[in-house]
Coordinates of C-alpha atoms in Angstrom, one line a residue:
Chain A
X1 CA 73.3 55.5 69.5
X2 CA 76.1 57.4 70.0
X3 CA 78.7 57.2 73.3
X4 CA 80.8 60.0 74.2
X5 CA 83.3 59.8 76.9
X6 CA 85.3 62.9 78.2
X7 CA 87.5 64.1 76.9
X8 CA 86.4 63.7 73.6
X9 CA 88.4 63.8 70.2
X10 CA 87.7 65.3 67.4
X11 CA 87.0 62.4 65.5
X12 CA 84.6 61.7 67.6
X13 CA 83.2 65.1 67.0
X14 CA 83.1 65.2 63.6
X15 CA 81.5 62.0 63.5
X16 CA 78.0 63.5 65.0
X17 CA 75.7 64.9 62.6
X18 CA 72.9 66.8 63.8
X19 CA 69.9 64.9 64.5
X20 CA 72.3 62.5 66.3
X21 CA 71.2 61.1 69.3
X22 CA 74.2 60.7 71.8
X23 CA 74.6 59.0 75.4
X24 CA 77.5 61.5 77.2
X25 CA 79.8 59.8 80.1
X26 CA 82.4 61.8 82.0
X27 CA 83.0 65.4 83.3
X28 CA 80.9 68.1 82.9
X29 CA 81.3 71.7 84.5
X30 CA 77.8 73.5 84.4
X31 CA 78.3 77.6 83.5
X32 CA 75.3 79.7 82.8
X33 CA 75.2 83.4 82.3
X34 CA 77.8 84.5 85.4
X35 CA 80.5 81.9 84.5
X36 CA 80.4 82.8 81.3
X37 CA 80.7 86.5 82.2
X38 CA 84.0 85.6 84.6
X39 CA 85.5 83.3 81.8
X40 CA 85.5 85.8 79.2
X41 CA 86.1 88.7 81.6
X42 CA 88.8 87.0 83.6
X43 CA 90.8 84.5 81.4
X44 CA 90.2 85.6 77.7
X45 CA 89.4 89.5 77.1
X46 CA 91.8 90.4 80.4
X47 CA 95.4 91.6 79.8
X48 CA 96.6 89.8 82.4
X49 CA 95.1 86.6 84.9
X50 CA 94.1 88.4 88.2
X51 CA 96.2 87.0 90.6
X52 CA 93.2 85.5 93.1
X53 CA 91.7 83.4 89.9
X54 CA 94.8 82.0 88.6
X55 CA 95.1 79.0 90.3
X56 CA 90.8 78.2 88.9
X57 CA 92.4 79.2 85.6
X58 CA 95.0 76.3 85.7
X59 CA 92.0 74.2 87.1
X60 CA 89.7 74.8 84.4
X61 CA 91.6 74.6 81.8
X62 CA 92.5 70.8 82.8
X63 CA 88.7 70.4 83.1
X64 CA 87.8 72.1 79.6
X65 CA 90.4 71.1 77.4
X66 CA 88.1 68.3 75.8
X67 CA 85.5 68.6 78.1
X68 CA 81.9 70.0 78.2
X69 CA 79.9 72.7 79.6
X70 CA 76.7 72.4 80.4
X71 CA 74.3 75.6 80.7
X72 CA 72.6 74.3 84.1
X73 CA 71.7 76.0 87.1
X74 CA 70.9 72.9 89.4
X75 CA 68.8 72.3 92.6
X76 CA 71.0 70.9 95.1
X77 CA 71.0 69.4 98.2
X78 CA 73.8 69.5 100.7
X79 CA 74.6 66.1 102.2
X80 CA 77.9 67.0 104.1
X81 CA 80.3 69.1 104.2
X82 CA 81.5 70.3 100.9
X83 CA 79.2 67.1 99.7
X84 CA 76.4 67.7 97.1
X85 CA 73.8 66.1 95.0
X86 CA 72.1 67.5 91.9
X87 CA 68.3 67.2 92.9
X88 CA 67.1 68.4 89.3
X89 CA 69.2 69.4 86.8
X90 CA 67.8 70.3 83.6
X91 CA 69.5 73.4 80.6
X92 CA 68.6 76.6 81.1
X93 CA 68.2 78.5 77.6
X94 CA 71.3 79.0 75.6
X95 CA 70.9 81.5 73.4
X96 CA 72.0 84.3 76.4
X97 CA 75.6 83.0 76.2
X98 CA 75.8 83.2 72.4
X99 CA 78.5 86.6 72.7
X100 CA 80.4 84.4 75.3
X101 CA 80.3 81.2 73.7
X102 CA 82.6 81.0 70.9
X103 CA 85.6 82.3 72.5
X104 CA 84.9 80.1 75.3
X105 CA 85.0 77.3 73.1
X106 CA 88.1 78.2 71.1
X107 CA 90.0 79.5 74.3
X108 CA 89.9 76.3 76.3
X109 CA 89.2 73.8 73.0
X110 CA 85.9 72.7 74.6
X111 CA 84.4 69.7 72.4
X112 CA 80.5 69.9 73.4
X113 CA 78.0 72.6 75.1
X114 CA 74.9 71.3 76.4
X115 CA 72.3 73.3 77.1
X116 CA 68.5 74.4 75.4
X117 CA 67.1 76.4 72.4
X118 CA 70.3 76.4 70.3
X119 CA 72.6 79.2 69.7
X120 CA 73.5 81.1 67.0
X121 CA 75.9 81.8 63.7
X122 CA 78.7 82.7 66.0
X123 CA 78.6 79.5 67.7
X124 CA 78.0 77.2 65.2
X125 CA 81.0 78.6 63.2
X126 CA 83.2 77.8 65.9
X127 CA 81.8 74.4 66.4
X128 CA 82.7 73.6 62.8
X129 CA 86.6 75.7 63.4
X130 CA 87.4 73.8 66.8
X131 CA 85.6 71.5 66.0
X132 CA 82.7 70.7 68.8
X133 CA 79.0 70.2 69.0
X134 CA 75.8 71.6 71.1
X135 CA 73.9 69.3 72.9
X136 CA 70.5 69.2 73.6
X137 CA 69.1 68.1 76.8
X138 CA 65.3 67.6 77.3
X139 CA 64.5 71.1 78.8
X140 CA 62.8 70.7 82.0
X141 CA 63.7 66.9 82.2
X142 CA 65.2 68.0 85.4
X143 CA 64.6 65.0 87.9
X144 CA 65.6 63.1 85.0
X145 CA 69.0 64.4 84.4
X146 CA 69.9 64.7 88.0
X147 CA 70.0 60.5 88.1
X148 CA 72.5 60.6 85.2
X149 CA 74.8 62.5 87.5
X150 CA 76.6 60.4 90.0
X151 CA 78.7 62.4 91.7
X152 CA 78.7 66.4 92.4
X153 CA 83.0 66.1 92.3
X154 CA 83.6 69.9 93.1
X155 CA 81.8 73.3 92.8
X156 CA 83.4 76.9 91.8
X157 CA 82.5 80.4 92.5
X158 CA 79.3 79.6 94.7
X159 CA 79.4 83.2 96.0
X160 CA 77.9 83.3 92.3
X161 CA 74.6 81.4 94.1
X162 CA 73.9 78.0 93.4
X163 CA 72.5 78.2 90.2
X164 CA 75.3 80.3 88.7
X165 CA 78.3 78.5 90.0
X166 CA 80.4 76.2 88.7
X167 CA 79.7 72.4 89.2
X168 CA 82.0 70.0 88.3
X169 CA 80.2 66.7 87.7
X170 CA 80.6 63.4 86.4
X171 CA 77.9 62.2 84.4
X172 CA 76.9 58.9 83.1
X173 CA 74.9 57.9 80.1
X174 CA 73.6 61.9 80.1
X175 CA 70.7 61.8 77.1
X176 CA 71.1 64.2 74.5
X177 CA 70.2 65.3 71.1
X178 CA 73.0 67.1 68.9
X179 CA 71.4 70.1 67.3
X180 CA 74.1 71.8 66.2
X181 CA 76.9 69.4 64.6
X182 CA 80.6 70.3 62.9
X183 CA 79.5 70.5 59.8
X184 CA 77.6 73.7 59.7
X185 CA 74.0 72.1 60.0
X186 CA 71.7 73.6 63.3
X187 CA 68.3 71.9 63.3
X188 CA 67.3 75.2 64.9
X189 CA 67.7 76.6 61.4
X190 CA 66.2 73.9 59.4
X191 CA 63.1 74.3 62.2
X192 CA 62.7 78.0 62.4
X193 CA 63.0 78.3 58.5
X194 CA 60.5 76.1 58.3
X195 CA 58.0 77.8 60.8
X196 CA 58.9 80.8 59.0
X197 CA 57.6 79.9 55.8
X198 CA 54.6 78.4 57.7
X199 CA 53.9 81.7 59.6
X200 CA 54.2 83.4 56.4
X201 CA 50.7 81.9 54.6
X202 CA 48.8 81.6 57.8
X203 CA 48.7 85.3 58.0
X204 CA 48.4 85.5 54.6
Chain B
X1 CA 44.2 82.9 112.7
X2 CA 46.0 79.9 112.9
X3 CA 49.4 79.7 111.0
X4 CA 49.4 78.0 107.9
X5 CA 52.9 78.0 106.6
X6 CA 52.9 74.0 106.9
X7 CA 49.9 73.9 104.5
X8 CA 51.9 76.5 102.3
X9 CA 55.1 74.6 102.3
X10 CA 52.9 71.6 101.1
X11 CA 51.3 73.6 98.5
X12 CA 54.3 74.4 97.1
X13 CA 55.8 70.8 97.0
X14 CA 52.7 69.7 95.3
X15 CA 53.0 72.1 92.6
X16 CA 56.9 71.9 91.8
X17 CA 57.1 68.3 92.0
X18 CA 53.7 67.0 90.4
X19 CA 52.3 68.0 86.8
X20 CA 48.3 68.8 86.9
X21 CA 46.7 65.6 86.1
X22 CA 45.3 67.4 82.4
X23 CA 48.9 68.8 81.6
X24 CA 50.5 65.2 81.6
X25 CA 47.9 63.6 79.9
X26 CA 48.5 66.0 77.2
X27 CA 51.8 64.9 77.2
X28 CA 50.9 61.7 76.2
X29 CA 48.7 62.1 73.9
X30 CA 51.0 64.7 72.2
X31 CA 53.6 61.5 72.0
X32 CA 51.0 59.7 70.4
X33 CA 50.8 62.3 67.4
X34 CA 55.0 62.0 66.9
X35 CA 56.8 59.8 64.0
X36 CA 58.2 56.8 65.8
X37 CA 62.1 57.1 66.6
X38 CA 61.8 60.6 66.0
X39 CA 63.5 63.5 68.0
X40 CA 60.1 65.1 69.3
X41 CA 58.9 61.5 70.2
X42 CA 62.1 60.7 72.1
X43 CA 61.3 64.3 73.8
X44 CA 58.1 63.3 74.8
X45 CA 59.0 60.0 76.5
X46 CA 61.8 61.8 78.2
X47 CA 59.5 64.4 79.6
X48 CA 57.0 61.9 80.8
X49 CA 59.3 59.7 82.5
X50 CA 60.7 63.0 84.1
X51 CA 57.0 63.9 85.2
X52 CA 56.7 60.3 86.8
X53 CA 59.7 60.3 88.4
X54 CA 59.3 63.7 89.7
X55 CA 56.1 62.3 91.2
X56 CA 57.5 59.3 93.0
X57 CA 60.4 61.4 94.5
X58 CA 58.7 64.6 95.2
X59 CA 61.7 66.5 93.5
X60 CA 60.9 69.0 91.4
X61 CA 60.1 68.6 87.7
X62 CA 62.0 71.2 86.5
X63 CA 65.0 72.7 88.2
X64 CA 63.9 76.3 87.4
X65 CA 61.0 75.9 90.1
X66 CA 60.1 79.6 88.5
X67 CA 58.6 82.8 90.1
X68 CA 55.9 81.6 92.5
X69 CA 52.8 83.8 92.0
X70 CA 50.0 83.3 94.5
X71 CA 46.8 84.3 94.1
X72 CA 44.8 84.4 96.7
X73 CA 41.3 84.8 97.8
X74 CA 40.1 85.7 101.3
X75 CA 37.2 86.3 103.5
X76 CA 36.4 89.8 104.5
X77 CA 38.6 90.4 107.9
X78 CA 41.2 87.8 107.1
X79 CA 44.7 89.8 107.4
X80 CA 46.3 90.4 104.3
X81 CA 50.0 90.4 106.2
X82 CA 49.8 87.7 108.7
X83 CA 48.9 85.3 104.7
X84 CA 52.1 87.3 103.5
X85 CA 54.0 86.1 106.6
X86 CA 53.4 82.4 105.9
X87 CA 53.7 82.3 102.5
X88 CA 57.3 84.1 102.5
X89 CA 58.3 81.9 105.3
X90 CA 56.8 78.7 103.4
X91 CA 58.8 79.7 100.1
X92 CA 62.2 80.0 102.8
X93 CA 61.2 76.2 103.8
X94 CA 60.3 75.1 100.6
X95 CA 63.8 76.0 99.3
X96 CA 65.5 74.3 102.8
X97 CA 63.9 71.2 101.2
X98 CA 64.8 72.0 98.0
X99 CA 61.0 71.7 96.6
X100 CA 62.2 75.1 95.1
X101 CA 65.6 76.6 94.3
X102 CA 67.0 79.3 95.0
X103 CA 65.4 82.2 92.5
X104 CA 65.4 85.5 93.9
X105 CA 68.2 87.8 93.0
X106 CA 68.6 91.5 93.9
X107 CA 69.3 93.3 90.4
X108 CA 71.2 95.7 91.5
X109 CA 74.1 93.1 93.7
X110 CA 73.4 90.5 91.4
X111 CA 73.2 88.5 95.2
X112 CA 70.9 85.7 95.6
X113 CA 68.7 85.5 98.4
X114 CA 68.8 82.0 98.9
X115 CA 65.5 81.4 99.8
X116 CA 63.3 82.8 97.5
X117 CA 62.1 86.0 99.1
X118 CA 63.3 89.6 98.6
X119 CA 61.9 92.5 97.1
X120 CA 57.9 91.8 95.5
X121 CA 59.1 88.1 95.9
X122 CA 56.8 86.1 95.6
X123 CA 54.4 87.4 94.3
X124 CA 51.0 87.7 95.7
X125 CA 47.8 88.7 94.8
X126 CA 45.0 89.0 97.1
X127 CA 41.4 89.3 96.3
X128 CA 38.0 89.2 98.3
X129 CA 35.7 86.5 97.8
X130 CA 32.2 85.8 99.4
X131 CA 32.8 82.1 101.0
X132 CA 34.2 81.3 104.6
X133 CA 37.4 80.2 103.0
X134 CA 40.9 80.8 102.1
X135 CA 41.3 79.9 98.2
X136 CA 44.9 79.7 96.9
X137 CA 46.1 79.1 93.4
X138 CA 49.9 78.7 93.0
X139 CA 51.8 79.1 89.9
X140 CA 55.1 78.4 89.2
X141 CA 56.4 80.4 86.2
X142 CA 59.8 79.3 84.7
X143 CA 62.0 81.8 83.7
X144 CA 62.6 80.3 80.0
X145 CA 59.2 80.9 79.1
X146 CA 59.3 84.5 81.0
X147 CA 61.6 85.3 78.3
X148 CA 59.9 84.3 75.5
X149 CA 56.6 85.7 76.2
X150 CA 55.8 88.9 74.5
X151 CA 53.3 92.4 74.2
X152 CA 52.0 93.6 70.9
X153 CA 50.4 96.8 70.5
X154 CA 48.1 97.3 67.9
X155 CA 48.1 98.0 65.1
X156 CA 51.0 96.3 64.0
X157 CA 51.8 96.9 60.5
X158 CA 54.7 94.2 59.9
X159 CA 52.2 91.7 60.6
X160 CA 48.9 93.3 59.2
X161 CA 47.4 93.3 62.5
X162 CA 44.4 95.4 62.9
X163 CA 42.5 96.5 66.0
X164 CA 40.4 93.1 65.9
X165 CA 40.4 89.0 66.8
X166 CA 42.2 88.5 63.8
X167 CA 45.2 91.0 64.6
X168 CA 45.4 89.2 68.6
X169 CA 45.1 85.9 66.1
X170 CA 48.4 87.2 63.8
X171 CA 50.8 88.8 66.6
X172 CA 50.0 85.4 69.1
X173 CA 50.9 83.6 65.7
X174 CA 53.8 85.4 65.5
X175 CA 55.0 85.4 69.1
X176 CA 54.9 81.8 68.9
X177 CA 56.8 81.7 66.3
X178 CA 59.6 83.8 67.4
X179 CA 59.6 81.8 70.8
X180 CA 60.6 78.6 68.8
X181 CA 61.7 75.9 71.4
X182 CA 63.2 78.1 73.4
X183 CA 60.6 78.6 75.9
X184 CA 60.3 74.8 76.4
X185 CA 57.9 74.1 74.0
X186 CA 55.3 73.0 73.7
X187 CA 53.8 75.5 75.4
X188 CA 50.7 76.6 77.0
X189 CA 49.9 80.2 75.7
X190 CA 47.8 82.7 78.4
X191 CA 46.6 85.5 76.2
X192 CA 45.4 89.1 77.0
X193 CA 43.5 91.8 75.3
X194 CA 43.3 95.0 76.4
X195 CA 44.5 96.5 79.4
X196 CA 47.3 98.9 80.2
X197 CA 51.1 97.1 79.2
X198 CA 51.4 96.0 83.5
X199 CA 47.4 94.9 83.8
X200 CA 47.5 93.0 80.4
X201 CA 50.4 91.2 81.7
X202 CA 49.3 89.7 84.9
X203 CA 45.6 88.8 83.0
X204 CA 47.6 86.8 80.7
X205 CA 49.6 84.6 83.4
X206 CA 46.1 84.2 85.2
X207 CA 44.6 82.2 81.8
X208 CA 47.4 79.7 82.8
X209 CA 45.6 78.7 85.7
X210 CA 42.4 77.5 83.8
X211 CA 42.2 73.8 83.5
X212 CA 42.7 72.9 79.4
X213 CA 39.6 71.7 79.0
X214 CA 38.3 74.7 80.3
X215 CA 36.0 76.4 77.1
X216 CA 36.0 80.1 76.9
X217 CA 32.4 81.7 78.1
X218 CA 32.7 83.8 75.4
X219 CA 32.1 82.0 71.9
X220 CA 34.0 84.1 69.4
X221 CA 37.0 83.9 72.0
X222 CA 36.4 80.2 72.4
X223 CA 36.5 80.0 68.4
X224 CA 39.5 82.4 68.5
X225 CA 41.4 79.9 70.9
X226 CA 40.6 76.8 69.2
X227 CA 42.2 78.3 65.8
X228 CA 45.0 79.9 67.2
X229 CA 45.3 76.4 68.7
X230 CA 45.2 74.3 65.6
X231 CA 47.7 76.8 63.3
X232 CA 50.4 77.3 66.0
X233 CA 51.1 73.4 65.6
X234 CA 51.1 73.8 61.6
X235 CA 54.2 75.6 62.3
X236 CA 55.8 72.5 63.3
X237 CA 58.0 74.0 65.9
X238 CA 57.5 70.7 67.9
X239 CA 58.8 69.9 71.3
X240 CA 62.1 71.6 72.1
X241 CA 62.0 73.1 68.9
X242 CA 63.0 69.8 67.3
X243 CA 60.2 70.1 64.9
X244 CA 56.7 68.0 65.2
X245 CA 53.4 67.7 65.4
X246 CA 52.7 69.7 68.9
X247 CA 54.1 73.1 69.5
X248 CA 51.4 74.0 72.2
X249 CA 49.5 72.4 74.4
X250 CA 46.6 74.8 74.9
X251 CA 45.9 78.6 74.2
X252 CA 43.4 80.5 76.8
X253 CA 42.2 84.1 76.3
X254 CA 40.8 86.6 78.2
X255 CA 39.6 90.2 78.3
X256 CA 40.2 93.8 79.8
X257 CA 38.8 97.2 79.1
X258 CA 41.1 99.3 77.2
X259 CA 42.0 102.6 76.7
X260 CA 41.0 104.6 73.9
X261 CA 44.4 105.1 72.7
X262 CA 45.9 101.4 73.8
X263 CA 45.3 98.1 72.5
X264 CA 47.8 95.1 73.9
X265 CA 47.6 91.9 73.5
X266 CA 50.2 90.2 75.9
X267 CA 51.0 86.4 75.7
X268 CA 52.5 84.5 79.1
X269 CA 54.3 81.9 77.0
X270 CA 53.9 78.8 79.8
X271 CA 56.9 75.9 79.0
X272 CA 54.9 72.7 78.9
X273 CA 55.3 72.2 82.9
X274 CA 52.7 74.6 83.7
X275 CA 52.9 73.8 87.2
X276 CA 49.6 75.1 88.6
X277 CA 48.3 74.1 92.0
X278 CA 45.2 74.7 94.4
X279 CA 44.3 75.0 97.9
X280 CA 41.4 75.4 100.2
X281 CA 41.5 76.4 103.8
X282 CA 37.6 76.3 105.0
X283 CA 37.7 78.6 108.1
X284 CA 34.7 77.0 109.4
X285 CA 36.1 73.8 110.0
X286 CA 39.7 74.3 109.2
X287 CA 39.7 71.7 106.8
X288 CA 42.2 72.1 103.9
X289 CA 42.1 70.6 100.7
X290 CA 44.8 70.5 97.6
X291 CA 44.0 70.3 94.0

């Protein structure tokens, strides 16, 4: 079994071969489909930082550079003020940040992305370029998850709603699956190739 | 009447946080079937220990607690509204306690509601039945799924689907197929025929409400689910698309008149927590029962 520990190298990366099972330990910032929107809108495609999101810029990029993102849109509760805990915390499907994803990655040299389903060619050629990894968490293993997170550290863009802001969490001995490794091998491939060819002489 | 947004609010709690008793015992017995130390067995045991500890918590299972769609049946005289009332003000407390989370987003603002009502949110079907009672049947549909589910029409050339069983049988093949893991396999696959494209729709999400032991009245359609059944998990898709034995857990059909012109075939793609729930309010004696 693999450990991972944030921030991760890239020896570390290029270590994991898909099929890998890995134990993660560290921070993780959850993103889904509005984060993704404002990173690309904001940080990478923009001419210029807008003034008002500069100061999460220089934030994030400490928290990326290394780091993970995790597509996650969590039930919390609120046990204080400005103090959370992930109830359940399980992926949400990946595939819908596949036009953000790979300049996300390259922009701020993110090492893994967790999330479910896979991604696609885009992705995986700049998991083998940065290098990095995707992760796969146990989709609706939700409960699950939430006890590997022991502490909710800081949350971002909430007027996004809960599920689409950005949580910054620190996560131990997080169970995954890599799927998608640095070497150009996705075992979403391998499997829908497979079922392909499958599909293919049942209908006859 | 007497308000029943308590008995809603438990409803609701029941069915995000605990598994129908078949649906996890298909589970294990899908572990069973998996190559020891492979990825679709370590899948398995990670979704059963989730559905346990769900259980003991009373958290939910799945942190995408879904669209909640009621359907409920009511005496003659019982007020459609007043039901509405307790159920949208159940799903608000249900999300308080977060039994649910947040889900219900206006389109246009992209603004969450934060507390799962809003525009046709929930949904909520009502029916009239003949018995003294209040009968309500909760499902929580994950949004996943939602987008992996899918509406032929036939014919369908690509896919040499005819007008017949064995066209539904090629298209559900095919949907399956193009869901891969991505709608949290494996799956439980409500299936309509017939119908208009918004009819055929809701019929199919309703199959995901019969228990999966529950054999089709009709024989050919009971035959037609049983094969459908045994070639989706030839394709190996396994859970989370990791490849294995089990891709879905059970296929249910049913049936609606057609148009001439029209023939759909609609599959609700359920993820593998096909959170279903049931309660009973007997009016008589105000007794109410979950299932």
């Amino acid at each position: 079994m693999h450990k991972l520990n944030t921030p991760i190298s890239d020896e570390a990366i290029r270590a994991l071969k898909a099929g890998d099972p890995v134990l993660l330990s560290g921070t993780v910032v959850t993103g889904r489909d509005a984060a993704h929107k404002f990173l690309v809108e904001n940080y990478i495609k923009s001419d210029s930082i807008p003034a008002a999101e500069a100061d999460l810029y220089e934030t994030l990029k400490g928290l990326l550079d290394g780091g993970v993102i995790y597509h996650c849109g969590p039930v919390v509760s609120k046990i204080g003020e400005d103090q959370w805990k992930f109830v359940a915390a399980g992926p949400t499907t990946s595939i819908r940040e596949e036009v953000y994803q790979a300049d996300v990655i390259e922009h701020f040299n993110l090492k893994g992305v967790i999330g479910k389903g896979g991604m696609a060619g885009r992705t995986l050629k700049a998991c083998q370029d940065q290098p990095a990894v995707y992760l796969h968490a146990v989709g609706g293993a939700a409960t699950l998850i939430a006890q590997s997170v022991v502490e909710v550290a800081n949350v971002y863009k909430l007027e996004f709603g809960v599920p689409e802001a950005m949580w910054v969490i620190h996560v131990e001995d997080l169970p995954l699956i890599v799927t998608m490794d640095s070497h150009g091998n996705s075992i979403h491939d391998t499997v829908e190739a497979q079922s392909k060819e499958k599909l293919a002489a049942l209908l006859g | 009447m007497k308000d029943y947004t308590q008995n809603f609010v438990e409803l609701i709690r029941r069915a995000a946080t605990d598994l129908p008793v078949d649906m996890e015992g298909s589970l294990r017995k899908a572990r069973d079937k998996e190559e020891e130390g492979s990825a679709a067995e370590s899948a398995f045991d990670t979704l059963i220990k989730n559905v346990e500890m769900a259980r003991e918590k009373s958290t939910p299972i799945c942190q995408d607690t879904g669209t909640p769609i009621f359907e409920v049946t009511i005496p003659v005289g019982v007020s459609m509204r007043e039901l509405t009332d307790y159920i949208r003000q159940a799903c608000a407390i249900a999300t308080e306690r977060a039994y649910l989370r947040p889900n219900a987003v206006d389109p246009l603002t992209g603004k969450n509601s934060g507390d799962n009502t809003g525009e046709d949110y929930p949904t909520i079907h009502f029916y009239e039945g003949d018995d003294e009672a209040i009968k309500v049947e909760l499902l929580l549909k994950g949004g996943g799924c939602e987008n992996v589910s899918a509406q032929y029409k036939l014919p369908d050339s690509k896919l040499g689907a005819g007008r017949d069983l064995d066209g539904v049988r090629r298209v559900v093949l095919d949907s399956v197929y193009q869901a891969q893991g991505k709608g949290c396999a494996p799956g439980v696959l409500g299936v309509a025929i017939g119908g208009d494209r918004g009819s055929s729709y809701v019929k199919a999400k309703q199959q995901l409400l019969r228990p999966l032991a529950d054999k089709n009245e009709n024989a050919e359609l009971a035959e037609l689910e049983d094969r459908i059944m045994d070639e989706a998990n030839q394709l190996g898709i396994g859970p989370m698309g990791f490849g294995g034995e089990t891709t879905v857990l059970g296929v249910k059909v049913g049936t609606q008149h057609r148009l001439p012109a029209c023939y759909f075939v609609s599959i609700a793609y359920m993820c593998w927590a096909n959170r279903r729930a049931q309660m009973e309010i007997n009016l008589n004696t105000q007794e109410v029962s979950y299932a």
